[in-house]
Amino acid sequence: MKIGRIIGTVVATRKDERLTGHKLMITQGLDLEGNPEGDAVIAVDTVGAGIGELVIFTEGTAARYAADKPQSPIDAAIIGIIDNIDVYEELLKKRR
Amino acid sequence: MKIGRIIGTVVATRKDERLTGHKLMITQGLDLEGNPEGDAVIAVDTVGAGIGELVIFTEGTAARYAADKPQSPIDAAIIGIIDNIDVYEELLKKRR
Amino acid sequence: MKIGRIIGTVVATRKDERLTGHKLMITQGLDLEGNPEGDAVIAVDTVGAGIGELVIFTEGTAARYAADKPQSPIDAAIIGIIDNIDVYEELLKKRR
Amino acid sequence: MKIGRIIGTVVATRKDERLTGHKLMITQGLDLEGNPEGDAVIAVDTVGAGIGELVIFTEGTAARYAADKPQSPIDAAIIGIIDNIDVYEELLKKRR
Amino acid sequence: MKIGRIIGTVVATRKDERLTGHKLMITQGLDLEGNPEGDAVIAVDTVGAGIGELVIFTEGTAARYAADKPQSPIDAAIIGIIDNIDVYEELLKKRR
């Protein structure tokens, strides 16, 4: 899973019917400092998350299970709203 | 899923028979400003999209479900034609 | 799927027996100008493609279906020989 | 699988119920010198690993098997605590 | 599949029991000139390969089939020992 922020939405009238009923959220992955990292993805929301929220998102087959639609074209889903992150980056200075 | 634009087509007479009947669309992923991002992919069209259109595309097993061919060699598919995108990039300035 | 060119072969006497009977083709992904893009992969040939040919290749579970060996260690396969590519890169100048 | 270090945790009260009971560990992949490499991921712990430990983590469907939840939204899991790494980087100087 | 060289091993006493009995090989992907490319991975050996050998490795679900453990946390496996590589890089100068 990755840490991301919901920064927008996509509207598509003509689409795979298995997407109907899901909000399509533009979700930007973030690095440990909160800066954008990697491509933004379109993820379906499964937890009632809103624009601006910091979320956990998942990709691939995991996203279809998140949406309870294992045989759908979904490949990214929001699965948690983050309350708190604790990161100890100084641990990265440890040598093997 | 990702945001992309259909920018071309590929013709292959000699190909896996499970690709027959699908238009093979060259689809370029776009970043939030609409600039090319990442490699272009060859995606099968499942929604009647045309060259030049802004679309939603999906990759991996999700693409086989989109094409209703779960046991085919397809790994990318166009699953929606985008009417509108709302992005609030200023949200990325929020700190954790 | 991706556009690639077959640029070589790999020989391995000692290998997973489910690879036996497949030519192992070194396949280099190409960008829209025909320049190398991303890592070269070793793909099994499923369409009788030869060295130097421009091909469509697929990755992941899709490759095992291409080879009709869904329970094999294959993760990349050549599934089409490209006759023609039409790309309209000027479409990328369109704004959202 | 990859080598990583657990450098933090994420708390999410509102989340997919199939994540309940799993510690959500921020895990940073490391290169052969022990420097950060690639995006940090949120991985579920399956071996009792703690913050600061050097671990083996796996991604994709493999992570759901690690957690014994094959139909869950999990896409990354910690599956081993590393006791020792032996690397002979001089082998990379060998030519084909 | 990718071309790589085995450059080390990882020892983990505390690990997912489905990893028991597999050597955990640090495998570095190589480009066409034999230089390191991409992240090193921890792959299980399925063909009796040793440190320093040039190998074929596979990733994702393919790796679990290679190890004959389809429901395990394995996501990378060594599936062949390379005897010979023939590459014709001048083919990349061909234009579409």
Short mmCIF file of C-alpha atoms in Angstrom, two decimals:
data_model
loop_
_atom_site.label_atom_id
_atom_site.label_comp_id
_atom_site.label_asym_id
_atom_site.label_seq_id
_atom_site.Cartn_x
_atom_site.Cartn_y
_atom_site.Cartn_z
CA MET A 1 0.00 0.00 0.00
CA LYS A 2 1.08 3.60 -0.40
CA ILE A 3 0.43 6.92 1.32
CA GLY A 4 -1.41 9.42 -0.90
CA ARG A 5 -3.57 12.49 -0.96
CA ILE A 6 -6.85 12.80 -2.86
CA ILE A 7 -6.48 15.88 -5.02
CA GLY A 8 -9.34 15.64 -7.51
CA THR A 9 -11.98 13.65 -9.30
CA VAL A 10 -12.63 12.33 -12.79
CA VAL A 11 -16.06 12.20 -14.45
CA ALA A 12 -16.69 9.72 -17.28
CA THR A 13 -20.24 9.18 -18.53
CA ARG A 14 -19.20 6.49 -20.98
CA LYS A 15 -17.37 3.84 -18.99
CA ASP A 16 -17.22 0.19 -18.01
CA GLU A 17 -20.47 -0.44 -16.15
CA ARG A 18 -18.57 -2.08 -13.27
CA LEU A 19 -17.20 1.40 -12.40
CA THR A 20 -20.71 2.76 -11.84
CA GLY A 21 -21.36 3.77 -8.25
CA HIS A 22 -17.71 4.37 -7.44
CA LYS A 23 -16.20 7.82 -7.02
CA LEU A 24 -13.09 8.06 -9.20
CA MET A 25 -10.53 9.88 -7.09
CA ILE A 26 -7.29 11.33 -8.42
CA THR A 27 -4.80 10.21 -5.80
CA GLN A 28 -1.22 11.43 -5.64
CA GLY A 29 1.34 9.22 -3.90
CA LEU A 30 3.53 11.08 -1.38
CA ASP A 31 7.05 10.55 -0.10
CA LEU A 32 7.99 10.63 3.59
CA GLU A 33 8.22 14.44 3.54
CA GLY A 34 4.75 14.73 1.99
CA ASN A 35 5.99 15.64 -1.49
CA PRO A 36 4.42 14.12 -4.66
CA GLU A 37 6.09 10.86 -5.67
CA GLY A 38 5.33 8.80 -8.74
CA ASP A 39 2.34 9.12 -11.06
CA ALA A 40 -1.08 10.15 -9.79
CA VAL A 41 -3.59 7.30 -10.11
CA ILE A 42 -7.36 7.14 -10.45
CA ALA A 43 -8.52 5.10 -7.47
CA VAL A 44 -12.06 4.07 -6.48
CA ASP A 45 -13.03 5.15 -2.99
CA THR A 46 -14.13 2.34 -0.65
CA VAL A 47 -14.06 4.12 2.72
CA GLY A 48 -15.92 7.40 2.22
CA ALA A 49 -12.79 9.51 1.80
CA GLY A 50 -13.02 13.09 0.49
CA ILE A 51 -10.93 15.50 -1.51
CA GLY A 52 -7.87 16.71 0.40
CA GLU A 53 -7.67 13.72 2.72
CA LEU A 54 -4.52 11.73 3.39
CA VAL A 55 -5.24 8.10 2.56
CA ILE A 56 -3.91 4.58 2.17
CA PHE A 57 -4.33 3.23 -1.36
CA THR A 58 -3.68 -0.19 -2.84
CA GLU A 59 -3.05 -1.34 -6.42
CA GLY A 60 -3.58 -4.38 -8.62
CA THR A 61 -5.77 -7.34 -7.69
CA ALA A 62 -5.86 -6.03 -4.10
CA ALA A 63 -7.93 -3.07 -5.35
CA ARG A 64 -10.62 -5.35 -6.78
CA TYR A 65 -10.96 -7.11 -3.43
CA ALA A 66 -11.14 -3.72 -1.72
CA ALA A 67 -14.10 -2.83 -3.94
CA ASP A 68 -15.62 -6.32 -3.50
CA LYS A 69 -15.60 -6.65 -7.30
CA PRO A 70 -12.92 -9.28 -7.98
CA GLN A 71 -13.83 -9.51 -11.69
CA SER A 72 -13.90 -5.80 -12.52
CA PRO A 73 -11.50 -3.48 -14.35
CA ILE A 74 -10.52 -1.71 -11.11
CA ASP A 75 -6.75 -1.59 -10.43
CA ALA A 76 -6.47 1.04 -7.67
CA ALA A 77 -8.56 1.71 -4.54
CA ILE A 78 -8.53 3.89 -1.45
CA ILE A 79 -8.74 1.62 1.60
CA GLY A 80 -8.07 3.84 4.64
CA ILE A 81 -8.13 7.41 5.89
CA ILE A 82 -4.91 8.19 7.73
CA ASP A 83 -5.18 9.61 11.26
CA ASN A 84 -1.51 9.64 12.06
CA ILE A 85 1.91 8.82 10.60
CA ASP A 86 5.00 8.21 12.73
CA VAL A 87 8.23 8.13 10.78
CA TYR A 88 11.73 7.86 12.18
CA GLU A 89 13.87 8.74 9.18
CA GLU A 90 17.02 8.72 11.30
CA LEU A 91 16.69 4.92 11.23
CA LEU A 92 17.79 5.08 7.61
CA LYS A 93 21.24 6.16 8.79
CA LYS A 94 21.74 2.76 10.42
CA ARG A 95 24.20 0.65 8.49
CA ARG A 96 23.56 -2.96 7.75
CA MET B 1 -6.28 3.40 -13.34
CA LYS B 2 -4.50 6.21 -15.16
CA ILE B 3 -5.42 9.21 -17.27
CA GLY B 4 -4.23 8.93 -20.87
CA ARG B 5 -4.75 10.13 -24.40
CA ILE B 6 -5.17 7.85 -27.41
CA ILE B 7 -2.56 8.99 -29.91
CA GLY B 8 -2.41 6.20 -32.45
CA THR B 9 -3.07 2.63 -33.47
CA VAL B 10 -1.07 -0.52 -34.13
CA VAL B 11 -1.85 -3.03 -36.86
CA ALA B 12 -0.63 -6.63 -36.53
CA THR B 13 -1.89 -9.28 -38.95
CA ARG B 14 -0.01 -12.07 -37.22
CA LYS B 15 -1.07 -12.03 -33.61
CA ASP B 16 -2.59 -14.01 -30.76
CA GLU B 17 -6.12 -14.85 -31.93
CA ARG B 18 -7.59 -13.57 -28.67
CA LEU B 19 -6.64 -10.04 -29.76
CA THR B 20 -8.82 -10.32 -32.87
CA GLY B 21 -11.75 -7.90 -32.84
CA HIS B 22 -10.06 -5.42 -30.53
CA LYS B 23 -8.69 -2.09 -31.69
CA LEU B 24 -5.11 -1.76 -30.45
CA MET B 25 -4.78 1.81 -29.28
CA ILE B 26 -1.49 3.54 -28.49
CA THR B 27 -2.30 5.29 -25.23
CA GLN B 28 0.00 7.82 -23.59
CA GLY B 29 -0.33 8.35 -19.84
CA LEU B 30 -0.53 12.02 -18.82
CA ASP B 31 0.44 13.90 -15.68
CA LEU B 32 -1.80 16.41 -13.94
CA GLU B 33 -0.77 19.20 -16.35
CA GLY B 34 -1.56 17.02 -19.37
CA ASN B 35 2.07 16.25 -20.24
CA PRO B 36 3.22 12.75 -21.28
CA GLU B 37 4.24 10.63 -18.30
CA GLY B 38 5.68 7.13 -18.41
CA ASP B 39 5.75 4.76 -21.37
CA ALA B 40 2.98 4.68 -23.95
CA VAL B 41 1.06 1.38 -23.84
CA ILE B 42 -0.95 -0.58 -26.39
CA ALA B 43 -4.42 -0.88 -24.86
CA VAL B 44 -7.51 -2.61 -26.22
CA ASP B 45 -10.53 -0.34 -26.48
CA THR B 46 -13.65 -1.53 -24.60
CA VAL B 47 -15.79 1.64 -24.69
CA GLY B 48 -15.74 2.86 -28.30
CA ALA B 49 -13.06 5.50 -27.74
CA GLY B 50 -11.37 7.21 -30.69
CA ILE B 51 -8.02 8.71 -31.54
CA GLY B 52 -7.39 11.96 -29.67
CA GLU B 53 -9.74 11.22 -26.80
CA LEU B 54 -8.85 11.59 -23.14
CA VAL B 55 -9.48 8.25 -21.47
CA ILE B 56 -9.20 6.11 -18.34
CA PHE B 57 -7.06 3.04 -18.84
CA THR B 58 -6.33 0.08 -16.60
CA GLU B 59 -3.47 -2.43 -16.53
CA GLY B 60 -2.79 -6.05 -15.55
CA THR B 61 -5.50 -8.59 -14.74
CA ALA B 62 -8.02 -5.71 -14.56
CA ALA B 63 -7.61 -5.22 -18.31
CA ARG B 64 -8.63 -8.80 -19.05
CA TYR B 65 -11.82 -8.34 -17.03
CA ALA B 66 -12.47 -5.06 -18.89
CA ALA B 67 -12.30 -6.98 -22.18
CA ASP B 68 -14.36 -9.87 -20.73
CA LYS B 69 -11.49 -12.19 -21.70
CA PRO B 70 -10.00 -13.25 -18.36
CA GLN B 71 -7.73 -15.87 -19.99
CA SER B 72 -6.27 -13.75 -22.78
CA PRO B 73 -2.88 -12.07 -23.29
CA ILE B 74 -4.37 -8.58 -22.79
CA ASP B 75 -2.64 -6.47 -20.12
CA ALA B 76 -3.99 -2.95 -20.82
CA ALA B 77 -7.48 -1.66 -21.68
CA ILE B 78 -9.34 1.60 -22.13
CA ILE B 79 -12.34 1.59 -19.78
CA GLY B 80 -13.77 5.13 -19.86
CA ILE B 81 -13.94 8.34 -21.88
CA ILE B 82 -13.24 11.32 -19.65
CA ASP B 83 -15.79 14.17 -19.66
CA ASN B 84 -14.20 16.23 -16.96
CA ILE B 85 -11.24 16.36 -14.59
CA ASP B 86 -11.17 18.47 -11.44
CA VAL B 87 -7.76 18.75 -9.82
CA TYR B 88 -6.80 20.89 -6.84
CA GLU B 89 -3.03 20.76 -6.95
CA GLU B 90 -2.76 23.31 -4.16
CA LEU B 91 -3.81 20.47 -1.85
CA LEU B 92 -0.33 19.03 -2.36
CA LYS B 93 1.07 21.97 -0.40
CA LYS B 94 -0.68 20.70 2.75
CA ARG B 95 1.77 19.22 5.18
CA ARG B 96 1.13 15.98 6.91
CA MET C 1 1.04 -4.35 -24.08
CA LYS C 2 4.17 -2.58 -25.31
CA ILE C 3 5.94 -2.02 -28.60
CA GLY C 4 9.35 -3.69 -28.76
CA ARG C 5 12.05 -5.03 -31.02
CA ILE C 6 13.58 -8.48 -30.73
CA ILE C 7 17.32 -7.92 -30.53
CA GLY C 8 18.72 -11.23 -29.35
CA THR C 9 18.28 -14.60 -27.72
CA VAL C 10 19.24 -16.31 -24.50
CA VAL C 11 20.29 -19.95 -24.21
CA ALA C 12 19.92 -21.79 -20.89
CA THR C 13 20.41 -25.55 -20.74
CA ARG C 14 19.54 -25.74 -17.07
CA LYS C 15 16.13 -24.16 -16.65
CA ASP C 16 12.57 -24.66 -15.45
CA GLU C 17 11.18 -27.45 -17.65
CA ARG C 18 8.10 -25.39 -18.45
CA LEU C 19 10.34 -23.09 -20.52
CA THR C 20 11.38 -25.97 -22.79
CA GLY C 21 10.19 -25.52 -26.37
CA HIS C 22 9.98 -21.73 -26.15
CA LYS C 23 12.47 -19.43 -27.81
CA LEU C 24 13.72 -16.93 -25.23
CA MET C 25 13.84 -13.61 -27.04
CA ILE C 26 15.59 -10.50 -25.72
CA THR C 27 13.01 -7.83 -26.39
CA GLN C 28 13.70 -4.12 -26.01
CA GLY C 29 10.73 -1.81 -25.42
CA LEU C 30 10.68 1.26 -27.69
CA ASP C 31 9.29 4.76 -27.29
CA LEU C 32 7.19 6.50 -29.93
CA GLU C 33 10.33 7.58 -31.84
CA GLY C 34 11.66 4.03 -31.88
CA ASN C 35 14.32 4.61 -29.22
CA PRO C 36 14.98 2.07 -26.43
CA GLU C 37 12.79 2.66 -23.38
CA GLY C 38 12.92 0.76 -20.11
CA ASP C 39 14.69 -2.51 -19.41
CA ALA C 40 15.02 -5.22 -22.03
CA VAL C 41 13.02 -8.33 -21.09
CA ILE C 42 13.33 -12.01 -21.93
CA ALA C 43 10.02 -12.91 -23.59
CA VAL C 44 8.83 -16.25 -24.94
CA ASP C 45 7.77 -16.13 -28.58
CA THR C 46 4.20 -17.29 -29.29
CA VAL C 47 3.74 -16.04 -32.88
CA GLY C 48 6.84 -17.15 -34.79
CA ALA C 49 8.61 -13.79 -34.57
CA GLY C 50 12.29 -13.49 -35.50
CA ILE C 51 15.28 -11.41 -34.51
CA GLY C 52 14.99 -7.80 -35.69
CA GLU C 53 11.19 -7.78 -35.87
CA LEU C 54 8.99 -5.10 -34.35
CA VAL C 55 6.54 -6.82 -32.01
CA ILE C 56 3.79 -6.46 -29.42
CA PHE C 57 4.73 -7.99 -26.08
CA THR C 58 2.74 -8.50 -22.91
CA GLU C 59 3.80 -8.99 -19.29
CA GLY C 60 2.61 -10.69 -16.10
CA THR C 61 -0.21 -13.24 -15.99
CA ALA C 62 -1.18 -12.21 -19.54
CA ALA C 63 2.08 -13.76 -20.78
CA ARG C 64 1.21 -17.14 -19.31
CA TYR C 65 -2.14 -17.10 -21.11
CA ALA C 66 -0.34 -16.10 -24.32
CA ALA C 67 1.85 -19.20 -23.98
CA ASP C 68 -1.15 -21.35 -22.96
CA LYS C 69 0.73 -22.26 -19.80
CA PRO C 70 -1.19 -20.51 -17.03
CA GLN C 71 0.79 -22.26 -14.27
CA SER C 72 4.31 -21.66 -15.59
CA PRO C 73 7.12 -19.28 -14.59
CA ILE C 74 6.66 -17.20 -17.77
CA ASP C 75 6.12 -13.46 -17.16
CA ALA C 76 6.68 -11.95 -20.64
CA ALA C 77 5.57 -13.06 -24.13
CA ILE C 78 5.59 -11.82 -27.69
CA ILE C 79 1.99 -11.86 -28.97
CA GLY C 80 2.03 -10.03 -32.32
CA ILE C 81 4.24 -8.95 -35.22
CA ILE C 82 3.63 -5.29 -36.03
CA ASP C 83 2.78 -4.42 -39.64
CA ASN C 84 2.11 -0.77 -39.11
CA ILE C 85 2.07 1.94 -36.45
CA ASP C 86 0.17 5.21 -36.81
CA VAL C 87 1.02 7.81 -34.20
CA TYR C 88 -0.21 11.38 -34.05
CA GLU C 89 2.09 12.90 -31.47
CA GLU C 90 0.69 16.37 -32.09
CA LEU C 91 -2.37 15.17 -30.16
CA LEU C 92 -0.24 15.40 -27.03
CA LYS C 93 -0.24 19.18 -27.45
CA LYS C 94 -3.98 19.26 -26.75
CA ARG C 95 -4.73 20.64 -23.35
CA ARG C 96 -7.21 19.02 -21.06
CA MET D 1 11.19 -9.84 -2.46
CA LYS D 2 13.16 -6.79 -1.41
CA ILE D 3 15.38 -5.73 1.47
CA GLY D 4 13.89 -2.93 3.55
CA ARG D 5 13.92 -1.23 6.91
CA ILE D 6 10.83 -0.51 9.00
CA ILE D 7 10.96 3.21 9.73
CA GLY D 8 7.48 4.03 11.00
CA THR D 9 3.82 3.19 11.37
CA VAL D 10 0.51 4.45 10.01
CA VAL D 11 -2.69 4.66 12.04
CA ALA D 12 -6.06 4.67 10.25
CA THR D 13 -9.25 4.28 12.27
CA ARG D 14 -11.46 4.28 9.20
CA LYS D 15 -10.20 1.50 6.96
CA ASP D 16 -11.07 -1.70 5.13
CA GLU D 17 -12.03 -4.15 7.89
CA ARG D 18 -9.68 -6.77 6.45
CA LEU D 19 -6.76 -4.59 7.58
CA THR D 20 -7.89 -4.81 11.22
CA GLY D 21 -5.40 -6.66 13.41
CA HIS D 22 -2.42 -5.92 11.19
CA LYS D 23 0.28 -3.41 12.09
CA LEU D 24 0.77 -1.07 9.14
CA MET D 25 4.52 -0.60 8.85
CA ILE D 26 6.19 2.08 6.74
CA THR D 27 8.94 0.11 5.06
CA GLN D 28 11.71 1.71 3.02
CA GLY D 29 13.45 -0.43 0.39
CA LEU D 30 17.25 -0.28 0.54
CA ASP D 31 19.97 -0.69 -2.06
CA LEU D 32 23.04 -2.87 -1.57
CA GLU D 33 24.84 -0.10 0.36
CA GLY D 34 21.84 0.33 2.69
CA ASN D 35 20.65 3.59 1.15
CA PRO D 36 16.91 4.27 0.50
CA GLU D 37 15.80 3.04 -2.93
CA GLY D 38 12.37 3.46 -4.45
CA ASP D 39 9.16 4.53 -2.72
CA ALA D 40 8.45 3.61 0.88
CA VAL D 41 5.48 1.22 1.13
CA ILE D 42 2.93 0.45 3.83
CA ALA D 43 3.34 -3.25 4.54
CA VAL D 44 1.46 -5.46 6.98
CA ASP D 45 3.70 -7.27 9.45
CA THR D 46 3.38 -11.07 9.47
CA VAL D 47 6.48 -12.05 11.48
CA GLY D 48 6.48 -9.82 14.57
CA ALA D 49 8.98 -7.33 13.20
CA GLY D 50 9.54 -4.00 14.97
CA ILE D 51 10.50 -0.46 14.06
CA GLY D 52 14.14 -0.17 12.99
CA GLU D 53 14.50 -3.80 11.91
CA LEU D 54 15.95 -4.89 8.59
CA VAL D 55 13.36 -7.07 6.87
CA ILE D 56 12.34 -8.98 3.76
CA PHE D 57 9.12 -7.67 2.21
CA THR D 58 7.01 -8.95 -0.64
CA GLU D 59 4.48 -7.22 -2.91
CA GLY D 60 1.34 -8.01 -4.90
CA THR D 61 -0.64 -11.24 -4.55
CA ALA D 62 2.29 -12.73 -2.62
CA ALA D 63 1.54 -10.29 0.21
CA ARG D 64 -2.03 -11.58 0.56
CA TYR D 65 -0.75 -15.15 0.91
CA ALA D 66 1.79 -13.93 3.47
CA ALA D 67 -1.08 -12.51 5.53
CA ASP D 68 -3.23 -15.62 4.91
CA LYS D 69 -5.91 -13.31 3.50
CA PRO D 70 -5.94 -14.09 -0.22
CA GLN D 71 -9.07 -11.99 -0.84
CA SER D 72 -8.04 -8.83 1.01
CA PRO D 73 -6.83 -5.38 -0.13
CA ILE D 74 -3.28 -6.09 1.13
CA ASP D 75 -0.54 -5.58 -1.48
CA ALA D 76 2.65 -5.50 0.64
CA ALA D 77 3.80 -7.61 3.61
CA ILE D 78 6.86 -8.14 5.79
CA ILE D 79 7.79 -11.83 5.65
CA GLY D 80 11.19 -12.14 7.33
CA ILE D 81 13.59 -10.47 9.76
CA ILE D 82 17.08 -10.38 8.29
CA ASP D 83 19.92 -11.80 10.40
CA ASN D 84 22.66 -11.45 7.85
CA ILE D 85 23.34 -10.24 4.31
CA ASP D 86 26.34 -11.37 2.28
CA VAL D 87 26.92 -9.35 -0.87
CA TYR D 88 29.83 -9.65 -3.28
CA GLU D 89 29.46 -6.53 -5.38
CA GLU D 90 32.76 -7.21 -7.13
CA LEU D 91 30.85 -9.93 -9.02
CA LEU D 92 29.13 -7.14 -10.91
CA LYS D 93 32.44 -6.35 -12.58
CA LYS D 94 32.35 -9.71 -14.37
CA ARG D 95 31.58 -9.30 -18.02
CA ARG D 96 29.13 -11.53 -19.79
CA MET E 1 11.86 -12.53 -17.34
CA LYS E 2 15.07 -10.59 -16.81
CA ILE E 3 18.79 -11.25 -17.03
CA GLY E 4 20.55 -11.00 -13.67
CA ARG E 5 23.58 -12.04 -11.67
CA ILE E 6 23.47 -13.65 -8.24
CA ILE E 7 25.66 -11.49 -6.03
CA GLY E 8 24.81 -12.58 -2.51
CA THR E 9 22.52 -14.27 -0.03
CA VAL E 10 20.19 -13.27 2.77
CA VAL E 11 19.74 -15.23 5.99
CA ALA E 12 16.54 -14.83 8.01
CA THR E 13 15.83 -17.19 10.89
CA ARG E 14 12.45 -15.67 11.63
CA LYS E 15 10.47 -15.82 8.41
CA ASP E 16 7.32 -17.06 6.72
CA GLU E 17 7.52 -20.86 6.95
CA ARG E 18 6.80 -21.21 3.24
CA LEU E 19 10.27 -19.74 2.56
CA THR E 20 11.94 -22.59 4.45
CA GLY E 21 14.08 -24.78 2.21
CA HIS E 22 14.69 -22.06 -0.38
CA LYS E 23 17.98 -20.26 -0.76
CA LEU E 24 17.33 -16.52 -0.77
CA MET E 25 19.57 -15.13 -3.48
CA ILE E 26 20.33 -11.42 -3.95
CA THR E 27 19.95 -11.03 -7.69
CA GLN E 28 20.93 -7.89 -9.57
CA GLY E 29 19.25 -7.22 -12.92
CA LEU E 30 21.68 -6.33 -15.72
CA ASP E 31 21.37 -4.25 -18.86
CA LEU E 32 22.56 -5.40 -22.28
CA GLU E 33 26.14 -4.33 -21.50
CA GLY E 34 26.13 -6.27 -18.24
CA ASN E 35 25.81 -3.21 -16.00
CA PRO E 36 23.45 -3.18 -12.97
CA GLU E 37 19.95 -2.02 -13.86
CA GLY E 38 17.08 -1.52 -11.47
CA ASP E 39 16.79 -2.67 -7.87
CA ALA E 40 18.38 -5.90 -6.69
CA VAL E 41 15.74 -8.44 -5.65
CA ILE E 42 15.72 -11.38 -3.26
CA ALA E 43 14.81 -14.38 -5.42
CA VAL E 44 14.36 -18.02 -4.42
CA ASP E 45 16.56 -20.41 -6.37
CA THR E 46 14.71 -23.18 -8.23
CA VAL E 47 17.49 -24.50 -10.51
CA GLY E 48 20.55 -24.98 -8.29
CA ALA E 49 22.22 -21.71 -9.27
CA GLY E 50 25.18 -20.41 -7.30
CA ILE E 51 26.70 -17.07 -6.35
CA GLY E 52 28.27 -15.29 -9.32
CA GLU E 53 26.16 -17.05 -11.96
CA LEU E 54 24.31 -15.27 -14.73
CA VAL E 55 20.66 -16.26 -14.51
CA ILE E 56 17.11 -15.78 -15.76
CA PHE E 57 14.74 -14.59 -13.06
CA THR E 58 10.99 -14.06 -13.04
CA GLU E 59 8.72 -11.95 -10.86
CA GLY E 60 5.16 -11.91 -9.52
CA THR E 61 2.79 -14.88 -9.68
CA ALA E 62 5.19 -16.54 -12.15
CA ALA E 63 7.72 -16.90 -9.32
CA ARG E 64 5.28 -18.86 -7.17
CA TYR E 65 4.70 -21.31 -10.03
CA ALA E 66 8.47 -21.59 -10.50
CA ALA E 67 8.79 -22.63 -6.85
CA ASP E 68 5.71 -24.90 -7.11
CA LYS E 69 4.19 -22.97 -4.24
CA PRO E 70 1.31 -21.04 -5.81
CA GLN E 71 -0.03 -19.88 -2.43
CA SER E 72 3.21 -18.64 -0.89
CA PRO E 73 4.66 -15.16 -0.27
CA ILE E 74 7.32 -15.66 -2.98
CA ASP E 75 7.43 -12.91 -5.64
CA ALA E 76 10.79 -13.54 -7.38
CA ALA E 77 12.54 -16.73 -8.49
CA ILE E 78 15.59 -17.84 -10.45
CA ILE E 79 14.43 -20.14 -13.23
CA GLY E 80 17.45 -20.68 -15.50
CA ILE E 81 21.24 -20.55 -15.64
CA ILE E 82 22.38 -18.68 -18.75
CA ASP E 83 24.86 -20.44 -21.06
CA ASN E 84 24.92 -17.85 -23.78
CA ILE E 85 23.46 -14.47 -24.75
CA ASP E 86 23.40 -13.21 -28.34
CA VAL E 87 22.49 -9.55 -28.68
CA TYR E 88 22.47 -7.48 -31.82
CA GLU E 89 22.18 -3.95 -30.48
CA GLU E 90 22.67 -2.47 -33.94
CA LEU E 91 19.07 -3.60 -34.59
CA LEU E 92 17.98 -0.76 -32.33
CA LYS E 93 19.17 1.69 -34.98
CA LYS E 94 16.44 0.47 -37.35
CA ARG E 95 13.67 3.00 -37.68
CA ARG E 96 10.05 2.03 -37.59
#
